[in-house]
Every structure is written in structure tokens, then in C-alpha cells.
């Protein structure tokens, strides 16, 4: 076992989040510190990709804010992450749906899937 893996397993706290994949619509709640105050903010959007393993695992979410598309990359082991809620399960045929960025209107809809966990 290499040193990096040992340190990640021993010292990085693992949080339990529900299983999700590309095409799912999720809401991510995370903590924002502004000076001495902290508040919880959420980001709701479609998962574009999940990449990495273990301590370096990240996921990318995209949402539409008016006419502008906003993307955000969240590390899975980010200390500020509080919880993840799955709003809708989506059925897509790829693990990374970057083509989704170019779609507008009715074409940008994702079919509902009924898979478990």
C-alpha cells in the first residue's frame, strides 16, 4: 500500500452520500463562511460527470441561471459539504454528458429513470 493511500484512509474523514450518476438532478448543500458567520447555501442542477477515486473524487453539476449556464465542481471530501439530495433520477447513455451544454429548450430534457440506489 502506498503512502498517499494510507494517509487518505487514515486522516481524511469519509462522509456517506447517496449514490448518483450522470444525468441525475441533485441538490448539494454546502457551508459558506463569511467572516465569523457561516450559512448554508444550496446548488441544484444536473450531474455532468463524476471523476476520480477515493480522496480525489469530484463531481460536476450544471444549472441554468436565467439564460446563463453555471457549472460547479465539488470534491466529494470537501469539509463544507453538508448533504446531497437526489431530486430526479435521469436516464442517459454516457458517463459524461458534456453534449448537454449545447442543448436548449425541449432538447435539454433528460428522461426519468427508475433504478434503485
GROMACS .gro file of N, CA and C in nm:
model
  351
    1UNK      N    1   0.085  -0.118   0.000
    1UNK     CA    2   0.000   0.000   0.000
    1UNK      C    3   0.090   0.125   0.000
    2UNK      N    4   0.061   0.217  -0.089
    2UNK     CA    5   0.145   0.335  -0.095
    2UNK      C    6   0.108   0.437   0.013
    3UNK      N    7   0.198   0.527   0.037
    3UNK     CA    8   0.186   0.624   0.146
    3UNK      C    9   0.065   0.716   0.129
    4UNK      N   10   0.044   0.763   0.007
    4UNK     CA   11  -0.068   0.853  -0.019
    4UNK      C   12  -0.201   0.788   0.017
    5UNK      N   13  -0.220   0.664  -0.025
    5UNK     CA   14  -0.343   0.591   0.005
    5UNK      C   15  -0.360   0.572   0.156
    6UNK      N   16  -0.252   0.543   0.225
    6UNK     CA   17  -0.256   0.524   0.370
    6UNK      C   18  -0.301   0.651   0.441
    7UNK      N   19  -0.245   0.765   0.401
    7UNK     CA   20  -0.279   0.893   0.464
    7UNK      C   21  -0.425   0.928   0.436
    8UNK      N   22  -0.470   0.905   0.312
    8UNK     CA   23  -0.610   0.935   0.279
    8UNK      C   24  -0.705   0.850   0.362
    9UNK      N   25  -0.676   0.724   0.376
    9UNK     CA   26  -0.764   0.635   0.453
    9UNK      C   27  -0.765   0.670   0.601
   10UNK      N   28  -0.648   0.706   0.654
   10UNK     CA   29  -0.634   0.727   0.798
   10UNK      C   30  -0.686   0.863   0.844
   11UNK      N   31  -0.657   0.969   0.768
   11UNK     CA   32  -0.680   1.105   0.819
   11UNK      C   33  -0.795   1.182   0.753
   12UNK      N   34  -0.841   1.139   0.639
   12UNK     CA   35  -0.949   1.211   0.574
   12UNK      C   36  -1.082   1.147   0.615
   13UNK      N   37  -1.168   1.231   0.672
   13UNK     CA   38  -1.299   1.181   0.718
   13UNK      C   39  -1.388   1.154   0.597
   14UNK      N   40  -1.447   1.037   0.594
   14UNK     CA   41  -1.535   1.000   0.484
   14UNK      C   42  -1.680   1.028   0.523
   15UNK      N   43  -1.751   1.093   0.432
   15UNK     CA   44  -1.892   1.120   0.455
   15UNK      C   45  -1.973   1.026   0.367
   16UNK      N   46  -2.090   0.988   0.416
   16UNK     CA   47  -2.178   0.900   0.340
   16UNK      C   48  -2.279   0.984   0.263
   17UNK      N   49  -2.276   0.971   0.131
   17UNK     CA   50  -2.370   1.040   0.045
   17UNK      C   51  -2.443   0.935  -0.039
   18UNK      N   52  -2.564   0.966  -0.085
   18UNK     CA   53  -2.635   0.869  -0.169
   18UNK      C   54  -2.564   0.850  -0.303
   19UNK      N   55  -2.585   0.735  -0.364
   19UNK     CA   56  -2.525   0.706  -0.495
   19UNK      C   57  -2.600   0.785  -0.602
   20UNK      N   58  -2.525   0.850  -0.689
   20UNK     CA   59  -2.585   0.919  -0.802
   20UNK      C   60  -2.489   0.907  -0.920
   21UNK      N   61  -2.541   0.937  -1.039
   21UNK     CA   62  -2.459   0.927  -1.158
   21UNK      C   63  -2.496   1.038  -1.255
   22UNK      N   64  -2.430   1.043  -1.368
   22UNK     CA   65  -2.455   1.147  -1.467
   22UNK      C   66  -2.600   1.142  -1.512
   23UNK      N   67  -2.661   1.260  -1.526
   23UNK     CA   68  -2.800   1.269  -1.568
   23UNK      C   69  -2.896   1.290  -1.453
   24UNK      N   70  -2.852   1.263  -1.330
   24UNK     CA   71  -2.938   1.284  -1.213
   24UNK      C   72  -2.943   1.432  -1.178
   25UNK      N   73  -3.057   1.476  -1.128
   25UNK     CA   74  -3.071   1.612  -1.078
   25UNK      C   75  -3.056   1.605  -0.926
   26UNK      N   76  -2.957   1.675  -0.874
   26UNK     CA   77  -2.931   1.670  -0.731
   26UNK      C   78  -2.923   1.810  -0.672
   27UNK      N   79  -2.941   1.818  -0.542
   27UNK     CA   80  -2.923   1.942  -0.468
   27UNK      C   81  -2.809   1.921  -0.369
   28UNK      N   82  -2.709   2.007  -0.377
   28UNK     CA   83  -2.592   1.998  -0.289
   28UNK      C   84  -2.599   2.113  -0.189
   29UNK      N   85  -2.598   2.080  -0.061
   29UNK     CA   86  -2.598   2.180   0.045
   29UNK      C   87  -2.455   2.192   0.098
   30UNK      N   88  -2.404   2.315   0.099
   30UNK     CA   89  -2.267   2.336   0.146
   30UNK      C   90  -2.260   2.464   0.228
   31UNK      N   91  -2.161   2.468   0.314
   31UNK     CA   92  -2.145   2.576   0.410
   31UNK      C   93  -2.055   2.685   0.352
   32UNK      N   94  -2.097   2.809   0.372
   32UNK     CA   95  -2.017   2.923   0.327
   32UNK      C   96  -1.982   3.006   0.449
   33UNK      N   97  -1.854   3.037   0.463
   33UNK     CA   98  -1.809   3.120   0.575
   33UNK      C   99  -1.784   3.262   0.524
   34UNK      N  100  -1.848   3.356   0.591
   34UNK     CA  101  -1.827   3.498   0.559
   34UNK      C  102  -1.784   3.566   0.687
   35UNK      N  103  -1.656   3.582   0.703
   35UNK     CA  104  -1.604   3.637   0.828
   35UNK      C  105  -1.625   3.539   0.941
   36UNK      N  106  -1.697   3.583   1.044
   36UNK     CA  107  -1.724   3.495   1.158
   36UNK      C  108  -1.854   3.416   1.139
   37UNK      N  109  -1.937   3.459   1.044
   37UNK     CA  110  -2.066   3.394   1.023
   37UNK      C  111  -2.055   3.279   0.923
   38UNK      N  112  -2.138   3.179   0.943
   38UNK     CA  113  -2.149   3.070   0.845
   38UNK      C  114  -2.294   3.055   0.806
   39UNK      N  115  -2.316   3.020   0.680
   39UNK     CA  116  -2.451   2.996   0.633
   39UNK      C  117  -2.449   2.880   0.535
   40UNK      N  118  -2.565   2.819   0.516
   40UNK     CA  119  -2.577   2.706   0.425
   40UNK      C  120  -2.639   2.754   0.295
   41UNK      N  121  -2.575   2.716   0.186
   41UNK     CA  122  -2.624   2.752   0.053
   41UNK      C  123  -2.644   2.623  -0.026
   42UNK      N  124  -2.735   2.624  -0.119
   42UNK     CA  125  -2.754   2.503  -0.199
   42UNK      C  126  -2.734   2.532  -0.347
   43UNK      N  127  -2.700   2.428  -0.421
   43UNK     CA  128  -2.677   2.435  -0.565
   43UNK      C  129  -2.751   2.317  -0.625
   44UNK      N  130  -2.853   2.346  -0.704
   44UNK     CA  131  -2.936   2.239  -0.763
   44UNK      C  132  -2.914   2.236  -0.913
   45UNK      N  133  -2.878   2.117  -0.963
   45UNK     CA  134  -2.855   2.105  -1.106
   45UNK      C  135  -2.838   1.961  -1.149
   46UNK      N  136  -2.802   1.944  -1.276
   46UNK     CA  137  -2.784   1.812  -1.337
   46UNK      C  138  -2.638   1.772  -1.325
   47UNK      N  139  -2.613   1.648  -1.287
   47UNK     CA  140  -2.475   1.597  -1.277
   47UNK      C  141  -2.424   1.572  -1.417
   48UNK      N  142  -2.312   1.638  -1.453
   48UNK     CA  143  -2.250   1.617  -1.584
   48UNK      C  144  -2.151   1.502  -1.581
   49UNK      N  145  -2.074   1.492  -1.474
   49UNK     CA  146  -1.974   1.386  -1.467
   49UNK      C  147  -1.935   1.360  -1.322
   50UNK      N  148  -1.881   1.241  -1.300
   50UNK     CA  149  -1.818   1.205  -1.174
   50UNK      C  150  -1.681   1.151  -1.213
   51UNK      N  151  -1.576   1.203  -1.152
   51UNK     CA  152  -1.443   1.157  -1.189
   51UNK      C  153  -1.354   1.143  -1.067
   52UNK      N  154  -1.250   1.060  -1.081
   52UNK     CA  155  -1.157   1.037  -0.972
   52UNK      C  156  -1.203   0.923  -0.883
   53UNK      N  157  -1.115   0.884  -0.792
   53UNK     CA  158  -1.147   0.779  -0.697
   53UNK      C  159  -1.095   0.818  -0.560
   54UNK      N  160  -1.155   0.761  -0.457
   54UNK     CA  161  -1.107   0.783  -0.321
   54UNK      C  162  -1.112   0.928  -0.278
   55UNK      N  163  -1.000   0.979  -0.232
   55UNK     CA  164  -0.994   1.115  -0.179
   55UNK      C  165  -0.998   1.222  -0.285
   56UNK      N  166  -0.977   1.186  -0.411
   56UNK     CA  167  -0.974   1.286  -0.519
   56UNK      C  168  -1.102   1.283  -0.603
   57UNK      N  169  -1.205   1.218  -0.555
   57UNK     CA  170  -1.329   1.206  -0.633
   57UNK      C  171  -1.401   1.341  -0.637
   58UNK      N  172  -1.441   1.382  -0.757
   58UNK     CA  173  -1.515   1.507  -0.775
   58UNK      C  174  -1.636   1.483  -0.864
   59UNK      N  175  -1.732   1.575  -0.857
   59UNK     CA  176  -1.846   1.569  -0.947
   59UNK      C  177  -1.880   1.710  -0.993
   60UNK      N  178  -1.928   1.719  -1.117
   60UNK     CA  179  -1.960   1.847  -1.180
   60UNK      C  180  -2.111   1.858  -1.195
   61UNK      N  181  -2.164   1.974  -1.155
   61UNK     CA  182  -2.307   2.000  -1.165
   61UNK      C  183  -2.328   2.123  -1.252
   62UNK      N  184  -2.433   2.120  -1.332
   62UNK     CA  185  -2.467   2.234  -1.418
   62UNK      C  186  -2.611   2.274  -1.393
   63UNK      N  187  -2.633   2.404  -1.380
   63UNK     CA  188  -2.769   2.456  -1.368
   63UNK      C  189  -2.783   2.578  -1.458
   64UNK      N  190  -2.906   2.611  -1.489
   64UNK     CA  191  -2.933   2.730  -1.568
   64UNK      C  192  -2.976   2.841  -1.474
   65UNK      N  193  -2.906   2.953  -1.482
   65UNK     CA  194  -2.942   3.070  -1.403
   65UNK      C  195  -2.988   3.177  -1.502
   66UNK      N  196  -3.118   3.180  -1.526
   66UNK     CA  197  -3.171   3.265  -1.633
   66UNK      C  198  -3.133   3.203  -1.767
   67UNK      N  199  -3.062   3.278  -1.851
   67UNK     CA  200  -3.016   3.226  -1.980
   67UNK      C  201  -2.873   3.176  -1.974
   68UNK      N  202  -2.808   3.190  -1.859
   68UNK     CA  203  -2.667   3.156  -1.846
   68UNK      C  204  -2.651   3.022  -1.777
   69UNK      N  205  -2.569   2.935  -1.834
   69UNK     CA  206  -2.539   2.808  -1.772
   69UNK      C  207  -2.427   2.823  -1.672
   70UNK      N  208  -2.446   2.768  -1.551
   70UNK     CA  209  -2.346   2.778  -1.445
   70UNK      C  210  -2.303   2.637  -1.407
   71UNK      N  211  -2.171   2.613  -1.408
   71UNK     CA  212  -2.117   2.483  -1.370
   71UNK      C  213  -2.034   2.497  -1.244
   72UNK      N  214  -2.036   2.392  -1.163
   72UNK     CA  215  -1.959   2.394  -1.041
   72UNK      C  216  -1.903   2.255  -1.015
   73UNK      N  217  -1.777   2.247  -0.977
   73UNK     CA  218  -1.713   2.120  -0.946
   73UNK      C  219  -1.700   2.109  -0.795
   74UNK      N  220  -1.751   1.999  -0.740
   74UNK     CA  221  -1.745   1.975  -0.596
   74UNK      C  222  -1.656   1.855  -0.568
   75UNK      N  223  -1.556   1.868  -0.480
   75UNK     CA  224  -1.485   1.749  -0.434
   75UNK      C  225  -1.575   1.672  -0.337
   76UNK      N  226  -1.571   1.540  -0.344
   76UNK     CA  227  -1.656   1.458  -0.257
   76UNK      C  228  -1.619   1.473  -0.109
   77UNK      N  229  -1.490   1.492  -0.080
   77UNK     CA  230  -1.449   1.500   0.061
   77UNK      C  231  -1.430   1.644   0.106
   78UNK      N  232  -1.499   1.739   0.042
   78UNK     CA  233  -1.492   1.879   0.082
   78UNK      C  234  -1.554   1.894   0.222
   79UNK      N  235  -1.483   1.951   0.316
   79UNK     CA  236  -1.537   1.963   0.453
   79UNK      C  237  -1.665   2.045   0.461
   80UNK      N  238  -1.683   2.140   0.370
   80UNK     CA  239  -1.801   2.226   0.374
   80UNK      C  240  -1.926   2.157   0.321
   81UNK      N  241  -1.913   2.044   0.254
   81UNK     CA  242  -2.030   1.971   0.204
   81UNK      C  243  -2.111   1.918   0.321
   82UNK      N  244  -2.239   1.951   0.323
   82UNK     CA  245  -2.323   1.904   0.433
   82UNK      C  246  -2.407   1.784   0.393
   83UNK      N  247  -2.483   1.799   0.283
   83UNK     CA  248  -2.563   1.685   0.238
   83UNK      C  249  -2.593   1.698   0.090
   84UNK      N  250  -2.629   1.584   0.032
   84UNK     CA  251  -2.667   1.577  -0.108
   84UNK      C  252  -2.803   1.509  -0.115
   85UNK      N  253  -2.897   1.575  -0.184
   85UNK     CA  254  -3.029   1.517  -0.204
   85UNK      C  255  -3.049   1.488  -0.351
   86UNK      N  256  -3.104   1.370  -0.382
   86UNK     CA  257  -3.133   1.336  -0.520
   86UNK      C  258  -3.278   1.373  -0.549
   87UNK      N  259  -3.297   1.465  -0.644
   87UNK     CA  260  -3.431   1.512  -0.677
   87UNK      C  261  -3.495   1.426  -0.785
   88UNK      N  262  -3.418   1.396  -0.891
   88UNK     CA  263  -3.468   1.314  -1.001
   88UNK      C  264  -3.357   1.223  -1.050
   89UNK      N  265  -3.395   1.101  -1.085
   89UNK     CA  266  -3.300   1.010  -1.149
   89UNK      C  267  -3.315   1.027  -1.299
   90UNK      N  268  -3.205   1.041  -1.369
   90UNK     CA  269  -3.209   1.060  -1.513
   90UNK      C  270  -3.151   0.942  -1.587
   91UNK      N  271  -3.203   0.917  -1.706
   91UNK     CA  272  -3.154   0.807  -1.788
   91UNK      C  273  -3.073   0.865  -1.903
   92UNK      N  274  -2.942   0.848  -1.897
   92UNK     CA  275  -2.853   0.889  -2.006
   92UNK      C  276  -2.765   0.770  -2.041
   93UNK      N  277  -2.708   0.773  -2.161
   93UNK     CA  278  -2.633   0.658  -2.208
   93UNK      C  279  -2.482   0.678  -2.195
   94UNK      N  280  -2.439   0.785  -2.133
   94UNK     CA  281  -2.297   0.813  -2.120
   94UNK      C  282  -2.263   0.846  -1.975
   95UNK      N  283  -2.135   0.830  -1.942
   95UNK     CA  284  -2.090   0.861  -1.806
   95UNK      C  285  -2.059   1.009  -1.791
   96UNK      N  286  -2.030   1.077  -1.903
   96UNK     CA  287  -2.002   1.221  -1.900
   96UNK      C  288  -2.085   1.286  -2.009
   97UNK      N  289  -2.177   1.371  -1.970
   97UNK     CA  290  -2.273   1.425  -2.067
   97UNK      C  291  -2.243   1.570  -2.101
   98UNK      N  292  -2.125   1.594  -2.159
   98UNK     CA  293  -2.087   1.730  -2.197
   98UNK      C  294  -2.169   1.782  -2.313
   99UNK      N  295  -2.229   1.693  -2.393
   99UNK     CA  296  -2.315   1.737  -2.502
   99UNK      C  297  -2.436   1.813  -2.448
  100UNK      N  298  -2.468   1.793  -2.323
  100UNK     CA  299  -2.584   1.856  -2.259
  100UNK      C  300  -2.571   2.008  -2.256
  101UNK      N  301  -2.446   2.059  -2.255
  101UNK     CA  302  -2.423   2.204  -2.251
  101UNK      C  303  -2.478   2.275  -2.375
  102UNK      N  304  -2.475   2.206  -2.490
  102UNK     CA  305  -2.515   2.269  -2.616
  102UNK      C  306  -2.665   2.260  -2.643
  103UNK      N  307  -2.739   2.188  -2.561
  103UNK     CA  308  -2.881   2.169  -2.584
  103UNK      C  309  -2.962   2.281  -2.520
  104UNK      N  310  -3.069   2.321  -2.588
  104UNK     CA  311  -3.156   2.426  -2.538
  104UNK      C  312  -3.301   2.380  -2.546
  105UNK      N  313  -3.385   2.434  -2.459
  105UNK     CA  314  -3.529   2.410  -2.466
  105UNK      C  315  -3.567   2.266  -2.441
  106UNK      N  316  -3.655   2.213  -2.527
  106UNK     CA  317  -3.707   2.077  -2.508
  106UNK      C  318  -3.600   1.972  -2.528
  107UNK      N  319  -3.498   2.001  -2.608
  107UNK     CA  320  -3.391   1.904  -2.631
  107UNK      C  321  -3.307   1.882  -2.506
  108UNK      N  322  -3.311   1.977  -2.413
  108UNK     CA  323  -3.230   1.968  -2.292
  108UNK      C  324  -3.299   1.891  -2.181
  109UNK      N  325  -3.404   1.816  -2.215
  109UNK     CA  326  -3.471   1.735  -2.114
  109UNK      C  327  -3.406   1.598  -2.105
  110UNK      N  328  -3.402   1.544  -1.984
  110UNK     CA  329  -3.347   1.411  -1.962
  110UNK      C  330  -3.461   1.321  -1.917
  111UNK      N  331  -3.467   1.201  -1.976
  111UNK     CA  332  -3.574   1.107  -1.940
  111UNK      C  333  -3.558   1.061  -1.796
  112UNK      N  334  -3.671   1.030  -1.734
  112UNK     CA  335  -3.668   0.976  -1.598
  112UNK      C  336  -3.626   0.830  -1.599
  113UNK      N  337  -3.548   0.792  -1.501
  113UNK     CA  338  -3.508   0.653  -1.487
  113UNK      C  339  -3.563   0.601  -1.355
  114UNK      N  340  -3.580   0.471  -1.348
  114UNK     CA  341  -3.633   0.414  -1.225
  114UNK      C  342  -3.538   0.305  -1.175
  115UNK      N  343  -3.413   0.345  -1.151
  115UNK     CA  344  -3.319   0.248  -1.095
  115UNK      C  345  -3.306   0.273  -0.946
  116UNK      N  346  -3.265   0.172  -0.873
  116UNK     CA  347  -3.256   0.181  -0.728
  116UNK      C  348  -3.112   0.205  -0.685
  117UNK      N  349  -3.097   0.284  -0.580
  117UNK     CA  350  -2.966   0.318  -0.523
  117UNK      C  351  -2.875   0.360  -0.631
   0.00000   0.00000   0.00000
